[in-house]
Short mmCIF file of C-alpha atoms in Angstrom, two decimals:
data_model
loop_
_atom_site.label_atom_id
_atom_site.label_comp_id
_atom_site.label_asym_id
_atom_site.label_seq_id
_atom_site.Cartn_x
_atom_site.Cartn_y
_atom_site.Cartn_z
CA MET Q 1375 -25.63 160.46 -43.05
CA GLN Q 1376 -24.13 156.86 -42.70
CA SER Q 1377 -26.44 153.80 -43.65
CA GLY Q 1378 -26.60 150.14 -43.35
CA ILE Q 1379 -27.31 148.08 -40.16
CA ASN Q 1380 -25.32 148.99 -37.13
CA VAL Q 1381 -24.28 145.56 -35.70
CA PHE Q 1382 -23.22 146.58 -32.44
CA THR Q 1383 -25.09 149.06 -29.86
CA SER Q 1384 -23.48 150.81 -27.44
CA PHE Q 1385 -23.96 150.23 -23.79
CA GLY Q 1386 -26.75 151.66 -21.91
CA THR Q 1387 -28.76 151.69 -18.62
CA ASN Q 1388 -30.75 148.58 -19.51
CA ASP Q 1389 -27.17 146.99 -19.77
CA ILE Q 1390 -26.36 148.08 -16.22
CA TRP Q 1391 -29.54 146.65 -15.11
CA PHE Q 1392 -29.08 143.24 -16.92
CA MET Q 1393 -25.51 143.10 -15.39
CA ALA Q 1394 -27.11 143.73 -11.68
CA GLN Q 1395 -29.50 140.78 -12.30
CA ALA Q 1396 -26.92 139.05 -12.97
CA ALA Q 1397 -24.94 140.04 -10.08
CA TRP Q 1398 -27.96 138.91 -7.91
CA ARG Q 1399 -27.95 135.47 -9.58
CA THR Q 1400 -24.35 135.24 -8.33
CA LEU Q 1401 -25.26 136.30 -5.03
CA MET Q 1402 -27.94 133.66 -4.99
CA ILE Q 1403 -25.86 130.79 -6.12
CA SER Q 1404 -22.83 131.64 -3.80
CA ALA Q 1405 -25.37 132.17 -0.94
CA VAL Q 1406 -27.03 128.69 -1.38
CA SER Q 1407 -23.84 126.86 -2.03
CA ILE Q 1408 -21.87 128.48 0.70
CA ALA Q 1409 -24.85 128.00 3.26
CA LEU Q 1410 -25.27 124.45 1.91
CA GLY Q 1411 -21.59 123.81 1.45
CA THR Q 1412 -20.68 125.26 5.04
CA LEU Q 1413 -23.13 122.85 6.84
CA LEU Q 1414 -22.08 119.82 4.98
CA GLY Q 1415 -18.31 121.01 5.63
CA VAL Q 1416 -18.91 121.25 9.14
CA ILE Q 1417 -20.43 117.74 9.62
CA CYS Q 1418 -17.41 116.46 7.45
CA GLY Q 1419 -15.12 118.39 9.72
CA TRP Q 1420 -16.91 116.96 12.67
CA LEU Q 1421 -16.32 113.14 11.27
CA LEU Q 1422 -12.93 113.68 10.46
CA HIS Q 1423 -11.91 115.12 14.00
CA GLU Q 1424 -14.36 112.41 15.99
CA GLY Q 1425 -14.18 109.40 13.15
CA ARG Q 1426 -10.66 108.47 13.54
CA ILE Q 1427 -9.67 105.94 11.30
CA LEU Q 1428 -12.54 105.17 9.28
CA ALA Q 1429 -13.01 109.39 8.19
CA ALA Q 1430 -9.47 109.29 7.69
CA VAL Q 1431 -9.85 106.27 5.28
CA LEU Q 1432 -12.85 106.91 3.78
CA LEU Q 1433 -13.68 110.53 3.68
CA ALA Q 1434 -10.17 112.83 3.57
CA PRO Q 1435 -9.15 111.50 0.13
CA LEU Q 1436 -12.86 112.15 -1.32
CA LEU Q 1437 -12.64 115.56 0.01
CA ASP Q 1438 -8.97 116.09 -1.30
CA ALA Q 1439 -10.04 115.05 -4.70
CA PHE Q 1440 -12.87 117.74 -4.53
CA ARG Q 1441 -10.21 120.36 -3.30
CA SER Q 1442 -7.66 119.73 -6.05
CA VAL Q 1443 -9.43 118.64 -8.96
CA PRO Q 1444 -9.98 122.69 -10.65
CA LEU Q 1445 -13.65 123.50 -10.08
CA ILE Q 1446 -14.16 124.35 -13.92
CA ILE Q 1447 -13.39 120.92 -14.60
CA GLN Q 1448 -15.44 119.20 -11.67
CA LEU Q 1449 -18.66 121.51 -13.11
CA VAL Q 1450 -17.90 120.54 -16.96
CA LEU Q 1451 -17.79 116.44 -15.37
CA PHE Q 1452 -20.94 116.70 -13.58
CA TYR Q 1453 -23.12 118.80 -15.81
CA ASN Q 1454 -21.97 116.64 -18.73
CA PHE Q 1455 -22.40 113.23 -16.74
CA ALA Q 1456 -25.35 114.03 -14.54
CA PRO Q 1457 -27.81 112.99 -17.57
CA ILE Q 1458 -26.32 109.63 -17.61
CA ILE Q 1459 -27.47 108.44 -14.25
CA GLY Q 1460 -30.72 109.97 -15.17
CA LEU Q 1461 -30.35 113.34 -13.43
CA ASN Q 1462 -31.21 115.99 -15.82
CA LEU Q 1463 -30.50 119.17 -14.06
CA ASP Q 1464 -30.61 122.86 -15.13
CA PRO Q 1465 -27.44 124.87 -15.14
CA PHE Q 1466 -28.61 126.22 -11.51
CA ALA Q 1467 -28.92 123.12 -9.71
CA SER Q 1468 -25.88 121.89 -10.93
CA GLY Q 1469 -23.80 124.70 -9.96
CA VAL Q 1470 -25.44 124.58 -6.70
CA ILE Q 1471 -24.36 121.00 -6.34
CA VAL Q 1472 -20.64 121.19 -7.62
CA LEU Q 1473 -20.16 124.49 -5.85
CA THR Q 1474 -21.88 123.11 -2.29
CA LEU Q 1475 -19.76 119.95 -2.49
CA TYR Q 1476 -16.22 122.47 -3.48
CA THR Q 1477 -17.18 124.60 -0.45
CA ALA Q 1478 -17.94 121.82 1.96
CA ALA Q 1479 -14.43 120.12 0.69
CA LEU Q 1480 -12.89 123.43 1.78
CA VAL Q 1481 -14.82 124.31 4.92
CA ALA Q 1482 -14.36 120.41 6.30
CA ASN Q 1483 -10.58 121.57 6.96
CA VAL Q 1484 -11.53 124.79 8.24
CA ALA Q 1485 -14.01 123.02 10.81
CA GLN Q 1486 -11.60 120.79 11.65
CA GLY Q 1487 -8.82 122.89 12.74
CA GLY Q 1488 -11.40 124.61 14.33
CA MET Q 1489 -12.56 121.61 16.77
CA GLN Q 1490 -8.96 120.73 17.11
CA ALA Q 1491 -8.19 124.35 18.89
CA VAL Q 1492 -10.61 123.29 21.20
CA GLY Q 1493 -8.48 121.34 23.53
CA VAL Q 1494 -8.86 118.28 25.43
CA PRO Q 1495 -8.60 120.02 28.74
CA MET Q 1496 -11.29 122.29 27.94
CA ARG Q 1497 -13.80 119.69 26.52
CA ARG Q 1498 -12.93 117.69 29.62
CA ALA Q 1499 -13.94 120.90 31.86
CA ALA Q 1500 -17.08 120.79 30.14
CA ARG Q 1501 -17.80 117.16 30.63
CA SER Q 1502 -16.99 117.47 34.59
CA LEU Q 1503 -19.73 120.17 34.85
CA GLY Q 1504 -21.99 117.32 33.57
CA MET Q 1505 -22.60 118.34 30.20
CA SER Q 1506 -23.29 115.49 27.44
CA TYR Q 1507 -21.45 115.10 24.06
CA TRP Q 1508 -23.72 117.32 22.52
CA GLN Q 1509 -23.95 119.75 25.03
CA ASP Q 1510 -20.22 120.08 25.00
CA LEU Q 1511 -19.89 120.04 21.00
CA ARG Q 1512 -23.22 122.55 21.01
CA TYR Q 1513 -22.23 125.16 23.74
CA VAL Q 1514 -18.21 124.84 23.81
CA VAL Q 1515 -16.75 123.38 20.88
CA PHE Q 1516 -18.57 125.23 18.27
CA PRO Q 1517 -18.48 128.50 19.79
CA ILE Q 1518 -14.97 128.59 20.60
CA GLY Q 1519 -14.14 126.83 17.34
CA ALA Q 1520 -16.21 129.07 15.32
CA ARG Q 1521 -14.40 132.06 16.71
CA ALA Q 1522 -11.04 130.75 16.12
CA VAL Q 1523 -11.56 130.08 12.30
CA PHE Q 1524 -13.92 132.76 11.50
CA PRO Q 1525 -11.60 134.55 9.36
CA SER Q 1526 -10.46 131.27 7.40
CA TRP Q 1527 -14.35 130.52 6.47
CA VAL Q 1528 -14.73 134.32 5.43
CA GLY Q 1529 -12.10 133.37 3.18
CA VAL Q 1530 -13.44 130.34 1.61
CA ALA Q 1531 -16.58 132.05 1.59
CA LEU Q 1532 -15.47 134.98 -0.33
CA GLY Q 1533 -13.46 132.70 -2.67
CA VAL Q 1534 -16.54 130.69 -3.65
CA MET Q 1535 -18.18 133.31 -4.38
CA LYS Q 1536 -15.72 134.67 -7.09
CA ASP Q 1537 -15.15 130.97 -7.74
CA SER Q 1538 -18.88 130.88 -8.86
CA ALA Q 1539 -17.96 133.07 -11.84
CA LEU Q 1540 -17.22 129.19 -13.23
CA VAL Q 1541 -20.72 128.34 -13.54
CA SER Q 1542 -20.93 130.59 -16.52
CA VAL Q 1543 -19.56 127.51 -18.46
CA LEU Q 1544 -22.80 125.68 -17.86
CA GLY Q 1545 -24.83 128.67 -19.41
CA TYR Q 1546 -25.77 130.28 -16.29
CA VAL Q 1547 -26.21 133.91 -16.82
CA GLU Q 1548 -24.36 135.02 -13.44
CA LEU Q 1549 -22.19 137.91 -13.52
CA LEU Q 1550 -19.26 136.87 -15.71
CA ARG Q 1551 -21.95 135.22 -18.21
CA ALA Q 1552 -23.76 138.89 -18.46
CA SER Q 1553 -20.48 140.65 -19.45
CA GLN Q 1554 -19.13 138.21 -21.85
CA ILE Q 1555 -22.72 138.52 -23.47
CA LEU Q 1556 -22.51 142.73 -23.15
CA ILE Q 1557 -19.10 142.58 -24.48
CA THR Q 1558 -20.15 140.61 -27.31
CA ARG Q 1559 -22.84 143.19 -28.32
CA THR Q 1560 -21.17 146.16 -27.42
CA GLN Q 1561 -17.39 145.71 -28.16
CA GLU Q 1562 -16.61 147.36 -25.06
CA PRO Q 1563 -14.82 145.05 -22.74
CA LEU Q 1564 -12.91 147.63 -21.06
CA LEU Q 1565 -16.07 149.05 -19.68
CA ILE Q 1566 -17.73 146.01 -18.99
CA ILE Q 1567 -15.07 144.12 -17.40
CA SER Q 1568 -14.57 147.11 -15.03
CA ILE Q 1569 -18.38 147.40 -14.30
CA ALA Q 1570 -18.27 143.62 -13.58
CA GLY Q 1571 -15.26 143.93 -11.16
CA ALA Q 1572 -17.13 146.68 -9.43
CA PHE Q 1573 -19.95 144.73 -8.93
CA TYR Q 1574 -17.65 141.72 -7.64
CA PHE Q 1575 -16.12 144.46 -5.27
CA ALA Q 1576 -19.81 145.62 -4.06
CA LEU Q 1577 -20.71 141.98 -3.21
CA SER Q 1578 -17.73 141.05 -1.37
CA TYR Q 1579 -16.68 144.33 0.46
CA PRO Q 1580 -20.11 144.70 2.80
CA ILE Q 1581 -18.81 140.77 3.83
CA SER Q 1582 -15.28 141.23 4.49
CA ARG Q 1583 -16.29 144.62 6.29
CA TYR Q 1584 -18.86 142.74 8.31
CA ALA Q 1585 -16.85 139.99 8.98
CA ALA Q 1586 -13.91 142.15 10.25
CA LYS Q 1587 -16.70 144.03 12.61
CA VAL Q 1588 -17.57 140.63 14.10
CA GLU Q 1589 -14.13 139.49 14.60
CA LYS Q 1590 -13.64 142.58 16.37
CA ARG Q 1591 -16.73 141.98 18.60
CA TRP Q 1592 -15.84 138.47 19.50
CA VAL Q 1593 -11.70 139.58 20.42
CA GLN Q 1594 -12.91 141.45 23.57
CA MET H 1449 -18.80 109.02 50.76
CA ILE H 1450 -16.25 108.13 48.00
CA GLU H 1451 -15.45 104.42 48.03
CA ILE H 1452 -12.16 102.96 45.89
CA ARG H 1453 -11.51 99.36 45.81
CA GLY H 1454 -8.61 97.85 44.39
CA LEU H 1455 -8.07 100.53 41.36
CA HIS H 1456 -5.42 99.58 38.42
CA LYS H 1457 -4.98 102.25 35.82
CA TYR H 1458 -2.70 101.70 32.76
CA PHE H 1459 -1.82 104.28 30.23
CA GLY H 1460 -1.15 101.75 27.31
CA ALA H 1461 1.85 99.70 28.89
CA LEU H 1462 2.54 102.36 31.61
CA HIS H 1463 0.90 101.16 34.60
CA VAL H 1464 -0.20 104.17 36.62
CA LEU H 1465 -2.07 103.43 39.38
CA ARG H 1466 -1.35 99.93 41.50
CA GLY H 1467 -3.87 99.07 43.64
CA ILE H 1468 -5.52 101.70 45.25
CA ASP H 1469 -8.07 101.71 48.37
CA LEU H 1470 -9.40 104.69 49.88
CA ASP H 1471 -12.07 105.75 51.64
CA VAL H 1472 -13.50 109.43 51.31
CA PRO H 1473 -16.36 110.16 53.64
CA LYS H 1474 -18.69 113.24 53.27
CA GLY H 1475 -17.20 116.44 54.98
CA GLU H 1476 -13.63 115.18 54.53
CA VAL H 1477 -10.75 117.32 53.25
CA LEU H 1478 -8.06 115.02 51.72
CA SER H 1479 -5.14 116.47 50.59
CA VAL H 1480 -2.99 113.74 47.67
CA ILE H 1481 0.63 115.22 47.51
CA GLY H 1482 3.51 113.27 45.95
CA ALA H 1483 6.11 113.49 43.05
CA SER H 1484 5.15 114.17 39.47
CA GLY H 1485 3.79 111.22 37.83
CA SER H 1486 2.94 109.06 40.98
CA GLY H 1487 -0.58 109.00 39.40
CA LYS H 1488 -2.24 111.60 41.57
CA SER H 1489 -4.07 113.53 38.95
CA THR H 1490 -5.03 110.46 37.44
CA LEU H 1491 -6.79 109.55 40.14
CA LEU H 1492 -9.33 112.31 39.97
CA TYR H 1493 -9.88 111.35 36.02
CA CYS H 1494 -10.67 108.34 37.65
CA ILE H 1495 -13.26 109.35 40.23
CA ASN H 1496 -14.81 111.51 37.90
CA GLY H 1497 -15.10 108.87 35.15
CA LEU H 1498 -13.16 111.04 32.73
CA GLU H 1499 -10.54 108.35 32.14
CA PRO H 1500 -11.29 104.49 32.60
CA ILE H 1501 -9.95 102.56 34.39
CA GLN H 1502 -8.88 98.59 34.21
CA LYS H 1503 -9.44 96.89 37.58
CA GLY H 1504 -11.18 97.57 40.63
CA ALA H 1505 -14.27 99.77 41.25
CA ILE H 1506 -14.93 103.52 42.41
CA ARG H 1507 -17.96 104.19 44.21
CA VAL H 1508 -19.75 107.42 44.87
CA ASP H 1509 -22.66 107.24 47.57
CA GLY H 1510 -22.84 103.53 46.45
CA THR H 1511 -22.96 104.35 42.66
CA ASP H 1512 -20.38 102.45 40.64
CA VAL H 1513 -18.52 105.47 38.59
CA HIS H 1514 -17.08 102.82 35.59
CA ALA H 1515 -20.20 100.49 35.72
CA LYS H 1516 -21.66 100.29 32.02
CA GLY H 1517 -25.21 101.63 32.95
CA THR H 1518 -24.31 104.25 35.15
CA ASN H 1519 -24.98 107.96 33.72
CA LEU H 1520 -21.83 109.84 34.36
CA ASN H 1521 -23.51 113.13 33.13
CA LYS H 1522 -25.84 112.95 36.21
CA LEU H 1523 -23.19 111.35 38.26
CA ARG H 1524 -20.53 114.20 37.67
CA GLN H 1525 -23.32 116.98 38.58
CA ARG H 1526 -22.29 115.80 42.34
CA MET H 1527 -18.40 116.20 41.73
CA GLY H 1528 -16.98 119.58 40.86
CA MET H 1529 -13.90 119.50 39.36
CA VAL H 1530 -11.35 122.15 39.30
CA PHE H 1531 -8.10 121.69 36.85
CA GLN H 1532 -4.70 122.79 36.83
CA GLN H 1533 -5.52 125.02 33.96
CA TRP H 1534 -8.20 126.99 34.62
CA ASN H 1535 -10.36 126.28 31.32
CA SER H 1536 -12.80 129.31 31.53
CA PHE H 1537 -14.99 129.68 28.62
CA PRO H 1538 -13.06 132.12 26.46
CA HIS H 1539 -16.39 133.41 24.77
CA LEU H 1540 -18.61 133.61 27.58
CA THR H 1541 -18.36 136.24 30.43
CA ALA H 1542 -17.92 135.17 33.86
CA LEU H 1543 -21.51 135.61 34.83
CA GLU H 1544 -22.15 133.12 31.75
CA ASN H 1545 -19.54 130.65 32.19
CA VAL H 1546 -20.74 129.87 35.85
CA ALA H 1547 -24.52 130.15 34.46
CA LEU H 1548 -24.50 127.66 31.38
CA ALA H 1549 -24.14 124.45 33.27
CA PRO H 1550 -27.05 125.11 35.68
CA ARG H 1551 -29.13 126.15 32.65
CA ILE H 1552 -28.31 123.17 30.30
CA VAL H 1553 -27.33 120.75 32.44
CA LYS H 1554 -29.84 121.27 35.27
CA GLY H 1555 -32.36 123.08 33.26
CA LYS H 1556 -32.80 125.83 35.18
CA SER H 1557 -34.33 128.76 33.90
CA ARG H 1558 -32.16 131.69 32.64
CA ALA H 1559 -32.56 134.02 35.52
CA GLU H 1560 -32.60 131.46 38.03
CA ALA H 1561 -29.09 130.27 36.88
CA ARG H 1562 -27.65 133.73 36.63
CA GLU H 1563 -29.23 134.25 40.39
CA ILE H 1564 -26.75 131.24 40.98
CA ALA H 1565 -23.98 132.26 39.08
CA ALA H 1566 -23.95 135.47 40.51
CA TYR H 1567 -24.13 134.31 44.10
CA GLN H 1568 -20.97 131.80 43.40
CA LEU H 1569 -18.80 134.55 41.88
CA GLN H 1570 -19.31 136.31 44.71
CA HIS H 1571 -18.56 133.38 46.90
CA VAL H 1572 -15.43 133.35 45.54
CA GLY H 1573 -14.56 137.20 45.68
CA LEU H 1574 -15.18 137.78 41.70
CA GLY H 1575 -18.62 139.75 42.58
CA ASP H 1576 -17.12 142.90 40.90
CA LYS H 1577 -16.30 140.62 37.66
CA LEU H 1578 -19.56 139.39 36.76
CA ASN H 1579 -19.41 140.83 33.10
CA ALA H 1580 -15.94 140.42 32.57
CA TYR H 1581 -14.35 138.36 29.65
CA PRO H 1582 -11.86 135.82 31.12
CA ASN H 1583 -8.97 137.27 29.04
CA ALA H 1584 -9.48 140.15 30.99
CA LEU H 1585 -9.00 138.14 34.39
CA SER H 1586 -5.77 137.23 35.53
CA GLY H 1587 -5.18 133.32 36.31
CA GLY H 1588 -6.00 133.30 40.06
CA GLN H 1589 -9.33 135.22 39.16
CA GLN H 1590 -9.76 132.39 36.11
CA GLN H 1591 -8.96 129.60 38.57
CA ARG H 1592 -11.50 131.20 41.52
CA LEU H 1593 -14.19 131.62 38.29
CA ALA H 1594 -13.49 127.74 37.92
CA ILE H 1595 -14.08 126.77 41.48
CA ALA H 1596 -17.62 129.03 41.20
CA ARG H 1597 -18.36 127.35 37.84
CA ALA H 1598 -17.91 124.08 39.56
CA LEU H 1599 -19.78 124.92 42.51
CA ALA H 1600 -22.86 126.24 40.68
CA MET H 1601 -23.87 122.84 40.01
CA GLU H 1602 -23.92 122.24 43.74
CA PRO H 1603 -21.71 119.11 43.72
CA ASP H 1604 -21.45 116.92 47.02
CA TYR H 1605 -17.57 116.51 46.35
CA MET H 1606 -15.03 118.74 45.12
CA LEU H 1607 -12.32 117.23 43.47
CA PHE H 1608 -8.96 119.62 42.83
CA ASP H 1609 -6.28 118.82 40.45
CA GLU H 1610 -3.24 121.07 41.24
CA ALA H 1611 -5.52 123.91 41.33
CA THR H 1612 -2.31 126.37 41.87
CA SER H 1613 0.47 124.75 39.94
CA ALA H 1614 -0.14 126.59 36.95
CA LEU H 1615 -0.43 130.12 38.82
CA ASP H 1616 2.27 132.93 39.28
CA PRO H 1617 3.27 132.75 42.86
CA GLU H 1618 1.80 135.56 44.06
CA LEU H 1619 -1.71 134.59 42.83
CA VAL H 1620 -1.76 131.20 44.54
CA GLY H 1621 -2.42 132.63 48.05
CA GLU H 1622 -6.13 133.97 46.78
CA VAL H 1623 -6.92 130.21 45.37
CA LEU H 1624 -5.99 128.79 48.34
CA ASP H 1625 -7.88 131.14 50.51
CA THR H 1626 -11.26 130.09 48.64
CA MET H 1627 -10.40 126.58 48.64
CA ARG H 1628 -9.91 126.87 52.33
CA VAL H 1629 -13.38 128.86 52.82
CA LEU H 1630 -14.76 125.70 51.08
CA ALA H 1631 -13.07 123.60 53.22
CA GLU H 1632 -14.49 125.65 56.31
CA GLU H 1633 -17.92 125.35 55.06
CA GLY H 1634 -17.82 121.39 55.04
CA MET H 1635 -17.53 120.51 51.43
CA THR H 1636 -15.83 116.94 50.99
CA MET H 1637 -12.58 117.87 49.04
CA ILE H 1638 -9.98 115.84 47.39
CA CYS H 1639 -7.08 118.04 46.98
CA VAL H 1640 -4.03 116.98 44.74
CA THR H 1641 -1.49 119.54 45.59
CA HIS H 1642 1.95 120.79 46.02
CA GLU H 1643 1.09 123.30 48.39
CA MET H 1644 2.38 121.51 51.62
CA GLY H 1645 1.07 124.45 53.90
CA PHE H 1646 -2.02 123.93 52.65
CA ALA H 1647 -2.21 120.09 52.95
CA ARG H 1648 -0.95 120.68 56.54
CA ASP H 1649 -3.02 123.45 57.78
CA VAL H 1650 -6.68 122.67 56.10
CA SER H 1651 -6.64 118.88 55.53
CA ASP H 1652 -8.11 116.32 57.67
CA ARG H 1653 -5.89 113.47 56.21
CA VAL H 1654 -2.98 113.41 53.83
CA ALA H 1655 -2.03 111.00 51.27
CA TYR H 1656 0.96 110.33 50.07
CA PHE H 1657 1.55 108.97 46.72
CA HIS H 1658 4.63 106.82 45.61
CA GLU H 1659 4.47 105.11 41.71
CA GLY H 1660 1.03 104.44 41.88
CA VAL H 1661 0.21 103.31 45.55
CA ILE H 1662 -0.61 105.34 48.77
CA ALA H 1663 2.80 105.00 50.49
CA GLU H 1664 0.98 106.48 53.52
CA ILE H 1665 -2.07 107.96 54.59
CA GLY H 1666 -3.06 109.79 57.56
CA PRO H 1667 -3.73 112.87 59.57
CA PRO H 1668 -1.07 116.05 58.81
CA THR H 1669 0.42 116.02 62.20
CA GLN H 1670 1.32 112.28 61.35
CA ILE H 1671 2.34 112.98 57.82
CA PHE H 1672 4.40 116.02 58.35
CA GLY H 1673 5.28 115.50 62.06
CA ALA H 1674 5.95 111.81 62.28
CA PRO H 1675 6.01 110.31 58.99
CA ARG H 1676 5.80 105.96 59.38
CA SER H 1677 7.04 105.50 55.95
CA GLU H 1678 10.71 106.26 54.84
CA LEU H 1679 9.66 107.20 51.42
CA THR H 1680 7.20 109.73 52.82
CA ARG H 1681 10.47 110.92 54.94
CA LYS H 1682 12.39 111.23 51.73
CA PHE H 1683 9.98 112.95 49.57
CA LEU H 1684 9.31 115.84 52.30
CA ALA H 1685 12.81 116.21 52.44
CA LYS H 1686 12.73 116.93 49.09
CA VAL H 1687 9.94 119.59 48.68
CA ARG H 1688 10.93 121.30 52.24
#
């Protein structure tokens, strides 16, 4: 019999459970960020659409910055510089803030496109019925625009969910981070990365299936 | 009664309406004819308050449309408008298209609004299409849907902006028939139109627009039978 200490232990059922919990955390951070980011993004998109010059001068460059600077850099910058201005945030909160802003920047363009898809004649028709500006927005522009850009929004949402893996650099134990931990211990990268991939697929696939179904219902 | 006094309208440097004076009493059907770009459609947009004006005044039942304190949303409920492009709401069924404004603007209950909508759709001959989505309707049906949608607000006036111009020729008739029915029911209507037959047969008066002014206005017998203006004569010779 072989003696000595075994440094590496093999992959077990406990580890699957560990990864499932991490997948849940991936889902949580993504869901919160996508929800908040979409809300903020729609407001930004509306400002871009209606705000004319002011929004174009002030908001558009800001959103461009969030869109063009790689997410990992935004995360590291924010996480390291937030304490300087007195914000002591845990990795989850930092991740949510950065992912939310990133999502908002992407959704703003999508939302603006959606509102543009509802032409001026349609809006005049709504107003001619006596609808107020807000009623027009709520009952005509949003529902029609949302249907027009729903597929793009799903693309953004799925992208953000996958990008949430980058929050691992802050030490938040989501799916990717959990996989790295397990790989270090078990030295079975192929197996673990495959399982992580399967988890990501299991998270994304239902969303894209559901989205396709919703889209189909709207097309009729 | 719609009263228009000394109305001027510019789009930037373009002087579109150059001094319009016009009274449309209750119950009248007025057709507005004229070449494209003569300002006919713009007049309707100004009456409805969808376009601001630069000079003059438009009063609807005594309310100044363009005065600062005027509640346009309220005023527009009394003026239905039908556009060249029918603009049906694509995400709603025919019934919901018509029921929407009565419900959210007039505050009718859902059931009440649907009842009004069903009645108005019946009225324009779409009683069998209540649950159809607009993309399943022909252009003519969508335009009648737009008419029903405007009527559901129980307006005192109806403004038609070239309601048949975007339709395939074989679909024009059904929309004109619907407009005829409204005229017979005594609806006050201003119809910007290229349909000379409709203008001649249905209207009480016809106004001929030329370069932003009313070149001639009178009963159809005068406009089509014995036009007093040389401009009218020339225009009619071209369109006939």
